[in-house]
Coordinates of C-alpha atoms in Angstrom, one line a residue:
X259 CA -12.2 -14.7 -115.7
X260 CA -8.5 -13.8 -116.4
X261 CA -8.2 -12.6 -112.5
X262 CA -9.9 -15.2 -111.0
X263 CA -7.2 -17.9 -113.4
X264 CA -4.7 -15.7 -112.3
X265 CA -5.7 -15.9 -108.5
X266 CA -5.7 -19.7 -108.6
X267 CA -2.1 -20.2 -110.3
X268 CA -1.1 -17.4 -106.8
X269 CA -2.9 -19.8 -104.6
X270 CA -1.1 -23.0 -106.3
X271 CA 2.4 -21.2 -106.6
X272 CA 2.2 -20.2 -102.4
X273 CA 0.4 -23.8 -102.0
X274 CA 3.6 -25.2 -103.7
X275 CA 6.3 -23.3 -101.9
X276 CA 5.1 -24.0 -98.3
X277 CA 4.9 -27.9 -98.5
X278 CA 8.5 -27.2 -100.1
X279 CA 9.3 -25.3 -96.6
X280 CA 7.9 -27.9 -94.8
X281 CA 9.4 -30.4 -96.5
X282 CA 12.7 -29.3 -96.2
X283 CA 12.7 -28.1 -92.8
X284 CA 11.5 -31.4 -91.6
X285 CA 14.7 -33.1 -93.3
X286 CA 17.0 -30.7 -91.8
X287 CA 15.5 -31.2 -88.7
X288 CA 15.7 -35.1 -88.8
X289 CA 19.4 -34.8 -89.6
X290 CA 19.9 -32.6 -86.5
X291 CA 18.2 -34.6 -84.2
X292 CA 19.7 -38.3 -85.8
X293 CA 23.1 -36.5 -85.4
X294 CA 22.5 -35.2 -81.5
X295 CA 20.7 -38.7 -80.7
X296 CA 24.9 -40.7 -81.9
X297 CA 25.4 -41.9 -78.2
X298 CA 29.3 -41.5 -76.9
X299 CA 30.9 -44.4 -75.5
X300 CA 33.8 -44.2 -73.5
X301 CA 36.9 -46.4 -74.0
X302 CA 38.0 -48.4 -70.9
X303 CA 42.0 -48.4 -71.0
X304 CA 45.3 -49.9 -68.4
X305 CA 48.3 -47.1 -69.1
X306 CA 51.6 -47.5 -68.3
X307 CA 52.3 -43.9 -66.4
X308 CA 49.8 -41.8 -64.0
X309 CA 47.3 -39.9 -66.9
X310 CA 45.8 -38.0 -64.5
X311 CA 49.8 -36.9 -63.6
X312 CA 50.7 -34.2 -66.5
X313 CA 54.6 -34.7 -65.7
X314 CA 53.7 -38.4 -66.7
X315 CA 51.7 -37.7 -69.9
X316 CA 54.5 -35.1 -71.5
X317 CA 57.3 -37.3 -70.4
X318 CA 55.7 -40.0 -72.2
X319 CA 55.2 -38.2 -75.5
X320 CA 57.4 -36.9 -78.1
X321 CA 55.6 -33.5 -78.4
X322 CA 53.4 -31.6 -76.7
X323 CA 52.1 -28.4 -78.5
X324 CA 49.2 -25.8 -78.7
X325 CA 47.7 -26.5 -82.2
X326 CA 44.4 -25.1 -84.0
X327 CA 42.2 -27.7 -86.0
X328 CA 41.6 -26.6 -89.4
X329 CA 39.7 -29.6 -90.2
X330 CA 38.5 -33.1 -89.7
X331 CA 39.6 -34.8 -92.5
X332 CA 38.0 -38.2 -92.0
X333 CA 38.0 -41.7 -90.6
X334 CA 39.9 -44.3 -90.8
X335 CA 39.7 -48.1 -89.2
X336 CA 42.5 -50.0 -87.9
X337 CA 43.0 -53.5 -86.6
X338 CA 39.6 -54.7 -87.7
X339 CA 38.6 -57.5 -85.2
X340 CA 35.7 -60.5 -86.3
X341 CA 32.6 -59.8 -85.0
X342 CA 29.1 -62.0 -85.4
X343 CA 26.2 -59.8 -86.1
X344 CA 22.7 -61.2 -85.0
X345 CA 22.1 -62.9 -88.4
X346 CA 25.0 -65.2 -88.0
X347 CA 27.4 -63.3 -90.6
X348 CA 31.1 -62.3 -89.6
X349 CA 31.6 -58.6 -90.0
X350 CA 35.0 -57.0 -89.7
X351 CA 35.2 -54.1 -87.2
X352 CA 38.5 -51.8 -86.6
X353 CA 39.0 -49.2 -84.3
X354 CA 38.4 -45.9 -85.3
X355 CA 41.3 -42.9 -86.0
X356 CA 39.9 -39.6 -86.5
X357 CA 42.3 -37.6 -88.9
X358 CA 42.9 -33.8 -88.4
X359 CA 44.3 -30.9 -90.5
X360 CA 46.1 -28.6 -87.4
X361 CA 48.0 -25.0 -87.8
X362 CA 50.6 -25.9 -85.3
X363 CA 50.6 -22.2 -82.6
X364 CA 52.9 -22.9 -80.5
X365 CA 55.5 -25.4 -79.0
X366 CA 56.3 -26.8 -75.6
X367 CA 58.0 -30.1 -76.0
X368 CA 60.2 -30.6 -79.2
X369 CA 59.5 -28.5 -82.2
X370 CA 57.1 -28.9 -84.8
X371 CA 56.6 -26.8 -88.1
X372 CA 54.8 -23.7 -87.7
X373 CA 55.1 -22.5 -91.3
X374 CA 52.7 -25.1 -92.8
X375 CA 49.6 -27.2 -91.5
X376 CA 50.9 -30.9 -90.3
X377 CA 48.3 -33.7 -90.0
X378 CA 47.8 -36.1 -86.9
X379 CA 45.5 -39.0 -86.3
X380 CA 43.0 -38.9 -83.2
X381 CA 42.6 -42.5 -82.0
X382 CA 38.7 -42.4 -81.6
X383 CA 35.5 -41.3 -83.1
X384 CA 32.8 -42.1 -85.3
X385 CA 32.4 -46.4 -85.6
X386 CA 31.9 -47.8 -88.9
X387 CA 28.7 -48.4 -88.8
X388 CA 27.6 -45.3 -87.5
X389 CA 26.2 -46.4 -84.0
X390 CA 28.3 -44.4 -81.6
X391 CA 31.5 -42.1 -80.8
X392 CA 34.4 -44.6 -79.0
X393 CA 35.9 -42.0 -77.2
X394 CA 38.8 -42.5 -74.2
X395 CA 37.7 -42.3 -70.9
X396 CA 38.7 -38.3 -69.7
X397 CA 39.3 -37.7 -73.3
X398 CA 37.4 -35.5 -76.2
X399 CA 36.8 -35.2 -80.2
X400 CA 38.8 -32.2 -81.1
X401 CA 36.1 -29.8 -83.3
X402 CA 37.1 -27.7 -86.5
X403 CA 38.3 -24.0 -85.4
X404 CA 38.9 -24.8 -81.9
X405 CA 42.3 -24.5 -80.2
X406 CA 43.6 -27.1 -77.8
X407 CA 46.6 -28.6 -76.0
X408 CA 48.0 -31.9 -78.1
X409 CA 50.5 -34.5 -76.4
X410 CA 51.6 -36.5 -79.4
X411 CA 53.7 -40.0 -80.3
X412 CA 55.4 -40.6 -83.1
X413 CA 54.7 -43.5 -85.4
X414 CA 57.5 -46.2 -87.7
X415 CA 56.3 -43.7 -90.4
X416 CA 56.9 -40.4 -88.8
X417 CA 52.8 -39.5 -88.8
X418 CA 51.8 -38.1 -85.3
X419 CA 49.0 -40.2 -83.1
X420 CA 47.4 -38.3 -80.4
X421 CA 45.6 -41.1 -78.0
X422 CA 44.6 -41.5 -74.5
X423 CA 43.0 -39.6 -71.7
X424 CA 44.2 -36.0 -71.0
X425 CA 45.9 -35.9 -74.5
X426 CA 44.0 -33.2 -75.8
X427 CA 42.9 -30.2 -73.7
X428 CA 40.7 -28.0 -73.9
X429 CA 40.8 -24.3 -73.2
X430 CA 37.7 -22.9 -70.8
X431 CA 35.2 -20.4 -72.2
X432 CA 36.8 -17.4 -71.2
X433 CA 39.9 -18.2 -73.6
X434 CA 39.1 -20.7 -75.9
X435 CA 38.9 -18.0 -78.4
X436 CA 42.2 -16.7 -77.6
X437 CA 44.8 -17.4 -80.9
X438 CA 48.0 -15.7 -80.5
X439 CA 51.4 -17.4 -78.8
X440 CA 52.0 -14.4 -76.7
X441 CA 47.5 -14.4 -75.1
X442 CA 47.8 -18.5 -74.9
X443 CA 51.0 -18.3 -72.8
X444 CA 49.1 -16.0 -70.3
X445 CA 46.8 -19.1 -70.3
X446 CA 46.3 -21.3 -67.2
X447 CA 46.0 -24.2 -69.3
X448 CA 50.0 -23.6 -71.5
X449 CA 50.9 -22.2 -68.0
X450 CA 50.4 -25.8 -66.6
X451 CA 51.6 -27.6 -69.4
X452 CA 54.9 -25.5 -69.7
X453 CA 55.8 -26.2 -65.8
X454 CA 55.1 -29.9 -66.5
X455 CA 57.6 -30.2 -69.7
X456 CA 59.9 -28.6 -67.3
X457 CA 59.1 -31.2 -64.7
X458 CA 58.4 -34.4 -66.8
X459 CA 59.0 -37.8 -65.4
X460 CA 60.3 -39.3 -68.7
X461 CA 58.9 -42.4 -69.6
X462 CA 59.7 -43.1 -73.2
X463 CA 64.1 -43.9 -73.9
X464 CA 63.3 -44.4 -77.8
X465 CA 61.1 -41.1 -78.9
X466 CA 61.0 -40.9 -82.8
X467 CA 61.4 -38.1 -85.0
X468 CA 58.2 -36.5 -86.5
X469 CA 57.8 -35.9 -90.4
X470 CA 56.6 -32.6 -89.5
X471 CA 59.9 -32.0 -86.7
X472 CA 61.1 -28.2 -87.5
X473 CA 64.6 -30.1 -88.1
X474 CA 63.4 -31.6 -91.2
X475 CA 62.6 -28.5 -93.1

């Protein structure tokens, strides 16, 4: 009698921790589907200078540097617009600013701290209500421990804004994974970029003075 009790609370206990395994591994599974299924919707933009030109786009920025992202630190929403949802009410919407956490590697245009992580806003991402990525045309959503190329303008307060198509390049697979000034120099990519700093086609008269400038420490 004792074994066959003893049998049953086995058979309940396994019972128990399967539909616990299930359970859980069809919420995980939901979450990693909901998050591949956030469509990307690219922003439409008129510039100023020739983006697909990389003279143009450093000339136009204050810095241009190879940086690591340490983390995505959120998302912010800026110049909310009015916008009628289908039940009639007015609903504010802004444009989303990714924020980043970046280890500053190397630098090409002006000179940014290395000693220290700096933080810079990405205009684009995630929109409020969780419908979509706005993302620039021939642009990208810099990811956590990934290295890439950053052309950056200063704002009034001295905070960095990276924004724009071709202001944040990526490295190809066979280097991404490359960290070290001296490997990333040998790069194609920071080869490019260095000749273009060299040959920019200045844009900008009244370039502004980062927080994070090497100067200030």
């Amino acid at each position: 009698m004792k074994k066959t009790t003893f049998m049953i609370i086995i058979l309940i206990i396994s019972v128990f921790c399967i539909a616990c395994f299930l359970i859980v591994n069809t919420y995980f599974n939901k979450n990693e589907v909901k998050e591949r299924e956030v469509p990307i919707h690219s922003i439409h933009a008129d510039y100023t200078l020739d983006v697909n030109n990389p003279n143009e786009v450093v000339g136009g920025s204050d810095y241009v540097f190879v940086g690591k992202v340490i983390e995505n630190t959120g998302t912010t929403y800026k110049n909310k617009t009015p916008l009628e949802q289908e039940d009639g009410l007015i609903k504010y919407i802004g444009e989303a600013f990714t924020n980043y956490k970046i280890e500053v590697i190397s630098n090409m245009k002006n000179e940014l701290v290395t000693n220290k992580e700096i933080t810079l806003a990405k205009q684009g991402g995630i929109r409020e209500d969780g419908s979509a990525y706005d993302v620039f045309e021939d642009d990208l959503l810099p990811e956590a421990g990934k290295i890439y190329i950053f052309t950056a303008y200063t704002q009034d307060d001295g905070s960095l804004l990276v924004a724009g198509a071709n202001s944040t390049i990526s490295f190809d697979e066979q280097t991404k994974n490359i960290d070290t000034p001296k490997e990333l120099a040998k790069t194609e990519e920071v080869q490019e970029y260095e000749n273009a700093v060299d040959n920019q086609i200045l844009t900008e008269a009244d370039n502004l003075e980062s927080i994070f400038d090497s100067s200030k420490e």
